Tab-separated table of C-alpha atoms in Angstrom:
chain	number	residue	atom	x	y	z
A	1	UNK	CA	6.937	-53.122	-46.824
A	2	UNK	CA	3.521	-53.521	-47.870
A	3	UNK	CA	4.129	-57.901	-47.286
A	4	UNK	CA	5.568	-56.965	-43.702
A	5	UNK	CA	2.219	-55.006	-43.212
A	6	UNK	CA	-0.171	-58.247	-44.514
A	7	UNK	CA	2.334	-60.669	-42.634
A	8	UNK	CA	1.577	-58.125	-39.318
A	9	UNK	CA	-2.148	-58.367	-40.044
A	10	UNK	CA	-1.774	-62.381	-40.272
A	11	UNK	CA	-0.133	-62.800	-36.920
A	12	UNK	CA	-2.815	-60.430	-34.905
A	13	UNK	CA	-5.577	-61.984	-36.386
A	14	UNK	CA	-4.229	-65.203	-34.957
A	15	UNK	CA	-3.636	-63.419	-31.513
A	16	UNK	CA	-7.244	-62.484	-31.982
A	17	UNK	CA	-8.471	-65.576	-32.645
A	18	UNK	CA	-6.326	-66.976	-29.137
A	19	UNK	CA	-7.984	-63.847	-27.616
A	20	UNK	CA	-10.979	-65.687	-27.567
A	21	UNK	CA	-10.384	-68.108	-24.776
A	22	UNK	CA	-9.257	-65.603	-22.922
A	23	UNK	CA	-11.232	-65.269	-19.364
A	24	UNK	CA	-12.123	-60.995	-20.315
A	25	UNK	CA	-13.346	-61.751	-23.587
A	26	UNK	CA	-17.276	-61.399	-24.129
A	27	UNK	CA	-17.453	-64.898	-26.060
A	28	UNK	CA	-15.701	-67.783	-25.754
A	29	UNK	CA	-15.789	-70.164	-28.485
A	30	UNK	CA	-14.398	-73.329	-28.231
A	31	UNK	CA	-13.666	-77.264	-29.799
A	32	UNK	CA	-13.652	-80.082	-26.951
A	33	UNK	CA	-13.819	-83.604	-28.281
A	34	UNK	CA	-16.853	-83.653	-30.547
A	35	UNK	CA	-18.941	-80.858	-29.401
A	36	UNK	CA	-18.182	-76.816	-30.164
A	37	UNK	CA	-18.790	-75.043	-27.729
A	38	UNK	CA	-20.786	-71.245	-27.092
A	39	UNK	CA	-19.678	-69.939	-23.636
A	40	UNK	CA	-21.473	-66.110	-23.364
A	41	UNK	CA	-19.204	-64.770	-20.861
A	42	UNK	CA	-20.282	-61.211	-19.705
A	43	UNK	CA	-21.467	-62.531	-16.301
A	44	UNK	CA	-21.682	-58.536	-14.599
A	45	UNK	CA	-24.062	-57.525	-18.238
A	46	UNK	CA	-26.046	-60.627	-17.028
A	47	UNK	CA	-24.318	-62.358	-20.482
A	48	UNK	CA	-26.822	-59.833	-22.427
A	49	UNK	CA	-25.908	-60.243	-26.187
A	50	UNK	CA	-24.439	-57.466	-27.865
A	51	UNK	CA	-23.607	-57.217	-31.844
A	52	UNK	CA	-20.013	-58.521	-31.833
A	53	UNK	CA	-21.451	-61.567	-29.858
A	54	UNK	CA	-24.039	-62.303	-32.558
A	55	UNK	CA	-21.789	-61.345	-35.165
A	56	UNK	CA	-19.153	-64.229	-33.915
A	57	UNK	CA	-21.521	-66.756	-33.080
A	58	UNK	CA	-23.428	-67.217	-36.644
A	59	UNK	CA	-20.499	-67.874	-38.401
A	60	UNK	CA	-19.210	-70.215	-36.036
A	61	UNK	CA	-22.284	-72.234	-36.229
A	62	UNK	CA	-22.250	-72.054	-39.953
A	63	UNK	CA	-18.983	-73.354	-39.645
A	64	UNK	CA	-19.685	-75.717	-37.023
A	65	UNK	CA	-22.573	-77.568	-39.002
A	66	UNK	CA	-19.923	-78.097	-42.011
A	67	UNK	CA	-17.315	-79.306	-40.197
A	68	UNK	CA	-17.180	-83.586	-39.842
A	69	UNK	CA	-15.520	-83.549	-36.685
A	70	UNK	CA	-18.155	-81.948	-34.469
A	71	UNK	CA	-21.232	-83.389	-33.843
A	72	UNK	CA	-23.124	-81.326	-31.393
A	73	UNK	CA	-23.052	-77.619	-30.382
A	74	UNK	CA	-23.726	-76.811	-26.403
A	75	UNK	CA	-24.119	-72.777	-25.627
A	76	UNK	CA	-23.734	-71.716	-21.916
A	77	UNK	CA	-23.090	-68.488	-20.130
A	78	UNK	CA	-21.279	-67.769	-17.072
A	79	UNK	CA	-21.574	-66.486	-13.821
A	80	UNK	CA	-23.870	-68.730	-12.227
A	81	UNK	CA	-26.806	-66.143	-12.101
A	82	UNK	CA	-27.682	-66.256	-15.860
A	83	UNK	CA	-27.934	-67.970	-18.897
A	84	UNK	CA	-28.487	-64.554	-20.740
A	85	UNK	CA	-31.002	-61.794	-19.947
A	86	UNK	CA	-31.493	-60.762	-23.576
A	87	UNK	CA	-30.061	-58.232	-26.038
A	88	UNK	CA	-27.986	-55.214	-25.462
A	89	UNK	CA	-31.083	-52.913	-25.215
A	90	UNK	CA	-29.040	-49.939	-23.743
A	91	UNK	CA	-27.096	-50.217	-27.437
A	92	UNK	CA	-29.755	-50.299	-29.488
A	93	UNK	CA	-31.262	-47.503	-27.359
A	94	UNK	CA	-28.659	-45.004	-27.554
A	95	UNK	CA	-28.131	-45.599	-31.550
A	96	UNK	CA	-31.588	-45.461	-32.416
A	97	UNK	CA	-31.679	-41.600	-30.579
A	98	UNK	CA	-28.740	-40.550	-32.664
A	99	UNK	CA	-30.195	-42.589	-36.032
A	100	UNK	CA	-27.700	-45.104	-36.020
A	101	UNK	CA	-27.354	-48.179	-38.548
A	102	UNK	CA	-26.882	-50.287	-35.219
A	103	UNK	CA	-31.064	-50.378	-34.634
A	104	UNK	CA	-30.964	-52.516	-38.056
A	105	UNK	CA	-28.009	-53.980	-38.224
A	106	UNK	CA	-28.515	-55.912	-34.576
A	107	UNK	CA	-31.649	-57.171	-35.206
A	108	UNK	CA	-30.863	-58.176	-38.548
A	109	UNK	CA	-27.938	-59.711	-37.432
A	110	UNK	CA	-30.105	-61.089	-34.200
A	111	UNK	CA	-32.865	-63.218	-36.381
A	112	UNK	CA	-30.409	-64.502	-38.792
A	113	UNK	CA	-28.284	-65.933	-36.033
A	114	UNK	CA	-32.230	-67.355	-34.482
A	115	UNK	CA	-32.787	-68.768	-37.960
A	116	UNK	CA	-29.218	-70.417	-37.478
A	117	UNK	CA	-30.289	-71.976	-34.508
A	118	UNK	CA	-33.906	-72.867	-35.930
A	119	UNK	CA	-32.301	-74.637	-38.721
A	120	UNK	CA	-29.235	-75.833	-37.676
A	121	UNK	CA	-28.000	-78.977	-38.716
A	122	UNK	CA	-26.116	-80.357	-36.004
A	123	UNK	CA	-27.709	-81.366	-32.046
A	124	UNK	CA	-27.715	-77.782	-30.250
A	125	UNK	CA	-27.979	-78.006	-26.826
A	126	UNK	CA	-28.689	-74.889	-24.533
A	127	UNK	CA	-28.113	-75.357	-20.742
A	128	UNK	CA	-30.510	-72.507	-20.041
A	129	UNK	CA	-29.558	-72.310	-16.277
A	130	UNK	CA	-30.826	-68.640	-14.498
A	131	UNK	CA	-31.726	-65.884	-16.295
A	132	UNK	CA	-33.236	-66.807	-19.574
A	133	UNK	CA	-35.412	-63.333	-21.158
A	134	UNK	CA	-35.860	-62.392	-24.788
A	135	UNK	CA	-32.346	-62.669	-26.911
A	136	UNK	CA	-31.444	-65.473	-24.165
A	137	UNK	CA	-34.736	-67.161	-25.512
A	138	UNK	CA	-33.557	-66.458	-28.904
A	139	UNK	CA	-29.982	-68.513	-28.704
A	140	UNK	CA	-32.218	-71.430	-27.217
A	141	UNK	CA	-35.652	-71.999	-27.629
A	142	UNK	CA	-35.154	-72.686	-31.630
A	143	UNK	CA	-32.426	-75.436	-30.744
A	144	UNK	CA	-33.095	-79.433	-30.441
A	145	UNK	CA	-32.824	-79.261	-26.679
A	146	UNK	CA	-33.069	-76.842	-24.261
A	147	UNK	CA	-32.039	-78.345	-20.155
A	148	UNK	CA	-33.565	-75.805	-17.669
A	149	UNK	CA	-32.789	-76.139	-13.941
A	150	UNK	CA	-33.861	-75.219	-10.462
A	151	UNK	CA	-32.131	-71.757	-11.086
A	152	UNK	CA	-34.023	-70.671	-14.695
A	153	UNK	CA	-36.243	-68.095	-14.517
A	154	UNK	CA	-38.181	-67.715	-18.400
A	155	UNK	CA	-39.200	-65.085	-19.189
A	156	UNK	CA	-40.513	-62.618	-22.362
A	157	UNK	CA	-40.815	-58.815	-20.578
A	158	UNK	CA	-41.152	-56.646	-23.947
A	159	UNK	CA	-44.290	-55.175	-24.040
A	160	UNK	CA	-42.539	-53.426	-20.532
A	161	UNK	CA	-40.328	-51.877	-22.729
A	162	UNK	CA	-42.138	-50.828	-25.528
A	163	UNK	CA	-41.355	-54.045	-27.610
A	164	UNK	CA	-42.587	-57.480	-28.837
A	165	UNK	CA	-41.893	-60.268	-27.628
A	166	UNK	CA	-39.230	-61.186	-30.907
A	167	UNK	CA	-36.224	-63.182	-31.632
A	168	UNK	CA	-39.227	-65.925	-32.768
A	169	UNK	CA	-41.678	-65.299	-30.214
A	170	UNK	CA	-43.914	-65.217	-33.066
A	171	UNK	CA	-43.325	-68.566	-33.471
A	172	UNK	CA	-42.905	-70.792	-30.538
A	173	UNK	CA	-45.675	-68.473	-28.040
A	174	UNK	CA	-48.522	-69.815	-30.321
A	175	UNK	CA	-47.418	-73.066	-30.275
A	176	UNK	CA	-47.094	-73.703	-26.554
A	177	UNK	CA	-50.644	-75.478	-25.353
A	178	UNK	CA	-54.084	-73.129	-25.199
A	179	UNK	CA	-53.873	-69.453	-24.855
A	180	UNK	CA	-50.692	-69.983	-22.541
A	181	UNK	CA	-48.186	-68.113	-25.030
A	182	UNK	CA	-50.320	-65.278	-25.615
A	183	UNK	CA	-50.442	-64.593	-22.032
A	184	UNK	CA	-46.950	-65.314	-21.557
A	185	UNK	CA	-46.009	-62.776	-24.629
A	186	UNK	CA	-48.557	-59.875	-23.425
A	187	UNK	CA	-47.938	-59.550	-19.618
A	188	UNK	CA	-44.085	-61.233	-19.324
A	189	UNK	CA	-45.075	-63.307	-16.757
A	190	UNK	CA	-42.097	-64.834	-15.491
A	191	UNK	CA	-41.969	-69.024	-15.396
A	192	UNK	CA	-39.082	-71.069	-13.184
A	193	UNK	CA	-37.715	-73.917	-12.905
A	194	UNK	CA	-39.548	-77.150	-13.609
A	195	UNK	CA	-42.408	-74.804	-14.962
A	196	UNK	CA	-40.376	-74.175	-17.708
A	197	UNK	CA	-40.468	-77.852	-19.050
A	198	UNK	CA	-43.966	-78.579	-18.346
A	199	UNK	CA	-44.622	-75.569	-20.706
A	200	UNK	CA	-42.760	-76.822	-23.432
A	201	UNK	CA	-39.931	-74.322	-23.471
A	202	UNK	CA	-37.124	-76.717	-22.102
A	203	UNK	CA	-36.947	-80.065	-23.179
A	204	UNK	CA	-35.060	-81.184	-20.399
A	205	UNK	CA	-34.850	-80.409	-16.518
A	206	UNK	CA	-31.389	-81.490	-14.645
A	207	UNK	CA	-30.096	-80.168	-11.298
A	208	UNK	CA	-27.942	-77.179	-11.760
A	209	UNK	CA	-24.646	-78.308	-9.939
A	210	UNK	CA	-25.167	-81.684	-12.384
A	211	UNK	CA	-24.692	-79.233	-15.567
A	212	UNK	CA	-20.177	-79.856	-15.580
A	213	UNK	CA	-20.819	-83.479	-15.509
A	214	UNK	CA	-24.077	-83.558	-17.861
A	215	UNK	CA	-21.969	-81.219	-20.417
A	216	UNK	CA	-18.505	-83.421	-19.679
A	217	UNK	CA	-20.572	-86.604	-20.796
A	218	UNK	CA	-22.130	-84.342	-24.203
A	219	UNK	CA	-18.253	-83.828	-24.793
A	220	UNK	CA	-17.131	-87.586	-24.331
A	221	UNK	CA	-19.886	-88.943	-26.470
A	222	UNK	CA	-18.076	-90.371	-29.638
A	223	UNK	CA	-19.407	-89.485	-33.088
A	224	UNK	CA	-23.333	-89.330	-31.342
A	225	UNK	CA	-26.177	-89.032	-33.114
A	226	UNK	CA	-29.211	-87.021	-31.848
A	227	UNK	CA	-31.114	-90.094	-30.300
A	228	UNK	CA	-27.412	-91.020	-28.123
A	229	UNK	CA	-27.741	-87.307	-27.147
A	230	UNK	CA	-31.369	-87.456	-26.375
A	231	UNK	CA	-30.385	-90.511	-24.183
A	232	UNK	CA	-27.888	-88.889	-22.241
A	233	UNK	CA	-29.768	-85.905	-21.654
A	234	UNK	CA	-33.091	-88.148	-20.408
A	235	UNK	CA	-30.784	-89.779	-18.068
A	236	UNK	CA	-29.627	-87.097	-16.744
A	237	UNK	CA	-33.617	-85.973	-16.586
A	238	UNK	CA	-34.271	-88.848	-15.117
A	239	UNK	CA	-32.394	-88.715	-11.934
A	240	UNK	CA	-33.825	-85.181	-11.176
A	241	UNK	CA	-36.346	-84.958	-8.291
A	242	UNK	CA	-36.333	-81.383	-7.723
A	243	UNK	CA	-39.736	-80.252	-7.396
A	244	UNK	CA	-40.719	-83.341	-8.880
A	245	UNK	CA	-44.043	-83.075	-7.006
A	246	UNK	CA	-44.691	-79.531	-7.534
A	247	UNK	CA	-48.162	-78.362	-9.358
A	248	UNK	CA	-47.674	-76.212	-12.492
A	249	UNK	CA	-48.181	-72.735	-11.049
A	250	UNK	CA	-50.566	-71.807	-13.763
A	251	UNK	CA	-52.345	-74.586	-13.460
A	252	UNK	CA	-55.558	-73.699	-11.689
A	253	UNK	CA	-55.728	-70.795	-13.685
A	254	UNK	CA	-55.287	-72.506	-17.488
A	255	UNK	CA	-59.224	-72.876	-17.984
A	256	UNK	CA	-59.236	-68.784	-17.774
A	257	UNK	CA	-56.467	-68.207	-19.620
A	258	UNK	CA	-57.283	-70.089	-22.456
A	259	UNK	CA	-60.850	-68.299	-22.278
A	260	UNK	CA	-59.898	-64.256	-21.570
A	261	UNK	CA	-56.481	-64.521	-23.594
A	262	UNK	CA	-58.856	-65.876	-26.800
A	263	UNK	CA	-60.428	-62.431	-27.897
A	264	UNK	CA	-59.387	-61.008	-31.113
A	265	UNK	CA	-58.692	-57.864	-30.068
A	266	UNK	CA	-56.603	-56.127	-26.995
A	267	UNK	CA	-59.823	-53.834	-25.631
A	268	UNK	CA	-61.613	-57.545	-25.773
A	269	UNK	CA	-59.289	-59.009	-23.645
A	270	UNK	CA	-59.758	-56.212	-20.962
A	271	UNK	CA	-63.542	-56.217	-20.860
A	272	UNK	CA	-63.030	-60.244	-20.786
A	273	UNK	CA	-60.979	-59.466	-17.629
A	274	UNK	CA	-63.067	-56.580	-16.441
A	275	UNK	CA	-66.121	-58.682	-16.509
A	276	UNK	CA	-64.545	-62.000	-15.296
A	277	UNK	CA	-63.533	-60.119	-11.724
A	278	UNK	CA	-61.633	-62.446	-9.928
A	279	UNK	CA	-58.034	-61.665	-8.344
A	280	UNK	CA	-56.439	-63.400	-11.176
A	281	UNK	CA	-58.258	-61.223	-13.914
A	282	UNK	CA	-57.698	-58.285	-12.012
A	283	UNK	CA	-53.906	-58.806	-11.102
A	284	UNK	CA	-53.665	-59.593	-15.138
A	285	UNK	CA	-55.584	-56.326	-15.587
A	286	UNK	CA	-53.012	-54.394	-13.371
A	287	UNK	CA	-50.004	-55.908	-15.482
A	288	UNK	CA	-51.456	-55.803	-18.600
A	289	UNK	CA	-52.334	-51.719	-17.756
A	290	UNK	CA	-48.767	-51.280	-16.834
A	291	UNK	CA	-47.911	-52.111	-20.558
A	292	UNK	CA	-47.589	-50.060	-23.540
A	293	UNK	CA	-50.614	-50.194	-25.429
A	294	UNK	CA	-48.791	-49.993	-29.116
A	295	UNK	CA	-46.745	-53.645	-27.865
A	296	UNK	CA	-49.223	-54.793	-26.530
A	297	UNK	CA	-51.460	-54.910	-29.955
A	298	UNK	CA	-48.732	-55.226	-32.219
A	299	UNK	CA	-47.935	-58.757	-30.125
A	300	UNK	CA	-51.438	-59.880	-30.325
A	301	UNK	CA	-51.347	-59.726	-34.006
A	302	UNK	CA	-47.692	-61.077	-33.722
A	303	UNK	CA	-48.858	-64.091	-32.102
A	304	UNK	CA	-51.861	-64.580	-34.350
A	305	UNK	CA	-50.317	-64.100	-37.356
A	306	UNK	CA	-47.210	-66.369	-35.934
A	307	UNK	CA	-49.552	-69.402	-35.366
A	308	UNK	CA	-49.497	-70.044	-38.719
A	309	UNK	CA	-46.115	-69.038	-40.295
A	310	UNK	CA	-42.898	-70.816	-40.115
A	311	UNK	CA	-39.970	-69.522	-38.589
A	312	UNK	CA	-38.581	-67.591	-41.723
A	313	UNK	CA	-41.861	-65.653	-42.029
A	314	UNK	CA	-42.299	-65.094	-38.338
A	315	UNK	CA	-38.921	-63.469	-38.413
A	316	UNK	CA	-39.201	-61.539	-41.361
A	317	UNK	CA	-42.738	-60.157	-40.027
A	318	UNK	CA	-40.760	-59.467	-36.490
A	319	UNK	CA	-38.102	-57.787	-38.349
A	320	UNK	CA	-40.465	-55.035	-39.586
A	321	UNK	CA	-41.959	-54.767	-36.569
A	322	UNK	CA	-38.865	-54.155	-34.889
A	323	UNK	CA	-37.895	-51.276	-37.281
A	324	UNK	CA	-41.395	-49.510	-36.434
A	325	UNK	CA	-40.536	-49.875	-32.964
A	326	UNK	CA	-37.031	-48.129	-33.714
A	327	UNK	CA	-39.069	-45.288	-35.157
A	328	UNK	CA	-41.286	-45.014	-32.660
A	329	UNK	CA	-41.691	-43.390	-28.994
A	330	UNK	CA	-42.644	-46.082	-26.319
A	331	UNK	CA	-39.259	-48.515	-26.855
A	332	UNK	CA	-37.207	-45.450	-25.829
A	333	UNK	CA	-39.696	-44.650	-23.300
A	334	UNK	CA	-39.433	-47.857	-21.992
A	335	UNK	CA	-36.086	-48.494	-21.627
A	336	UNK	CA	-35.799	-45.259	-20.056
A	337	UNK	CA	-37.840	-46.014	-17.278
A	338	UNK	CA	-37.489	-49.920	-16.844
A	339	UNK	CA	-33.333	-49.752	-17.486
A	340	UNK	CA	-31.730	-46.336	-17.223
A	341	UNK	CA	-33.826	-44.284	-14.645
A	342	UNK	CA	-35.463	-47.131	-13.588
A	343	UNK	CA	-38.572	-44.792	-11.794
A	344	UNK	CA	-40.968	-47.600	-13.296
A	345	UNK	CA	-43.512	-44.977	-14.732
A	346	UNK	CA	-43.175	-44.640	-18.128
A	347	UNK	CA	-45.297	-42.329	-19.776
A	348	UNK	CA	-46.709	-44.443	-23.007
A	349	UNK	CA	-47.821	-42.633	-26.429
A	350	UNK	CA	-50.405	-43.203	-26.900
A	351	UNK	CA	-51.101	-44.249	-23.668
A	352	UNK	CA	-54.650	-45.807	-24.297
A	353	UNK	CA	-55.408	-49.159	-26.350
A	354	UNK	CA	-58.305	-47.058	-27.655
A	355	UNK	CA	-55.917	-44.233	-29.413
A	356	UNK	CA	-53.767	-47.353	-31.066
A	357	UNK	CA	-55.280	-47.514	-34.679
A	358	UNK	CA	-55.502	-50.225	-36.386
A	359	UNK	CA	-53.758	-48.535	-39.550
A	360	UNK	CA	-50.907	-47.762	-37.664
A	361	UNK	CA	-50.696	-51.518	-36.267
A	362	UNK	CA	-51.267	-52.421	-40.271
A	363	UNK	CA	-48.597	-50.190	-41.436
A	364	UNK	CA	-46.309	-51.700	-38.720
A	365	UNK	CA	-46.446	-55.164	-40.587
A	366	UNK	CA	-46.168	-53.871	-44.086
A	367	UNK	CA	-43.087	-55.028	-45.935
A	368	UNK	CA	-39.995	-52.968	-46.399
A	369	UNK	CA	-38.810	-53.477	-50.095
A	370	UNK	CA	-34.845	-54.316	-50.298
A	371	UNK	CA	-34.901	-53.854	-46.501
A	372	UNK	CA	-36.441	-56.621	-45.783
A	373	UNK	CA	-35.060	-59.222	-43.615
A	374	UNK	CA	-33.154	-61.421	-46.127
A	375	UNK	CA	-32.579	-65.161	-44.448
């Protein structure tokens, strides 16, 4: 009885496995020619990433970068509006009010699969076409190649939501030219399109209704190494002219940037804007006062402190802060007024940078023995 019960277990673990190219299920993972291929597929959730999504996709690309046959990785989502608009916040929200495992387990489970990415051995290619915000970031911006469109609109919102800009932010907002990812990280501005390669966060730009053919090409390639992939993918670039012409939209505003996002502290950045005056400072100073003042100092550190860690450290640093968040007020706050009531006032605590101490952002960063973020 007890083999009829295993041989049972056998055959609808294969029926789950066939599950997964079916059109309802979350994630489709699938094997065309030489490439595997990541198809998040909850188009009405705007392809947000829950647990069971991460939780399938690591092990896929661990499996993946083993295997001889395939030779590049391409993740996608559907729908046409977005290439996914982060993590499952409502989840995480609703566990961490009833102390659930959930607010550790997902972002554990969320910078392990970024590491994946970061590390990965294989060509990953992300066709980051509309929607692309924090976990969306995450599945992308740590890959070889990242092809934005007409349609993507980047963006990091956290510090809305009581949050830091994570899943690496740590890492790659430093890096991008002057102070551009620090202002990026602290107000959420939102970057589209071509903007999003001149920054450095795509590596590509194609034409969105191109993206079949471009990905049918990635799939014919025959045993390709990076540089043939490269040289598809520039060809493809190539031929673009969308907004070919089109000035940077930052770009008469990079000089003060790079000068009022350079204080060391929050409370210097405002008196930077404060004193500066113009309508840029002061529509900065709106956004910025819109934010919760615990994100927004615990992401200037972030960033700081990212600048000069690699990706491992930046995520085990983001993992702590994450777990402060969980135990903290503004995230639920947040999320309460941005996503579920949606009455865009949230009430912050504290709700001055001034009342923020700097041994509570310390503590934030302080290491958390065994539950540290193991990579």
């Amino acid at each position: 009885r007890l083999r009829a019960l295993n041989r049972l277990q056998v055959v609808l673990q294969h029926l789950k496995m066939s599950k997964q190219t079916d059109s309802t299920a979350e994630l489709l993972l699938e094997k065309k020619g030489g490439a595997g291929i990541i198809t998040l597929n909850r188009p009405k959730a705007l392809n947000a990433l829950n647990l069971s999504m991460i939780q399938q996709i690591y092990p896929q690309i661990k499996t993946w970068e083993q295997d001889p046959e395939t030779f590049l990785i391409i993740i996608k989502g559907t729908g046409g509006k977005a290439f996914c608009a982060g993590g499952d916040i409502r989840a995480i929200t609703e566990a961490g009010k009833v102390g659930d495992k959930l607010t550790q387990d997902f972002f554990r489970a969320e910078y392990r699969l970024n590491n994946a990415i970061g590390t990965c051995k294989k060509p990953y290619v992300a066709l980051i076409d509309g929607i692309t915000m924090g976990g969306g970031v995450g599945v992308s911006v740590h890959g070889h190649f990242r092809v934005a469109t007409e349609k993507t609109v980047f963006a990091m919102p956290e510090t809305a939501i009581g949050l830091f800009p994570d899943v690496g932010g740590g890492y790659f907002l430093p890096r991008l030219s002057g102070k551009l990812g620090y202002y990026l990280g602290l107000t959420g501005f939102r970057l589209k399109g071509r903007d999003v390669l001149k920054v450095g966060i795509a590596t590509h730009f194609v034409e969105s209704k191109k993206l079949p053919a471009l990905e049918k090409d990635l799939i014919a390639l025959k045993s390709p190494s990076k540089e043939k992939i490269a040289d598809l993918l520039n060809s493809y670039h190539m031929k673009c002219t969308i907004d070919q012409e089109k000035e940077f939209v930052l770009d008469e505003h990079m000089e003060k940037i790079n000068s009022l996002f350079s204080a060391n502290s929050m409370e210097e950045i405002v008196k930077k804007l404060k004193q500066d005056g113009s309508p840029f400072a002061m529509k900065q100073l709106e956004t910025i006062n819109k934010m919760s003042p615990t994100s927004l100092k615990l992401t200037l550190r972030q960033l700081r402190e990212g600048a000069s860690l690699s990706l491992q450290e930046v995520l085990r640093m983001e993992y702590r802060l994450s777990q402060a968040c969980m135990k903290g007020h503004d995230f639920y706050e947040g999320v309460r007024a941005v996503l579920i009531d949606k009455d865009q006032s949230p009430k912050w605590k504290p709700a001055a940078l001034e009342e923020v101490s700097d041994e509570f952002v310390d503590s934030c960063f302080k290491p958390l023995g065994n539950d540290d973020l193991k990579l």
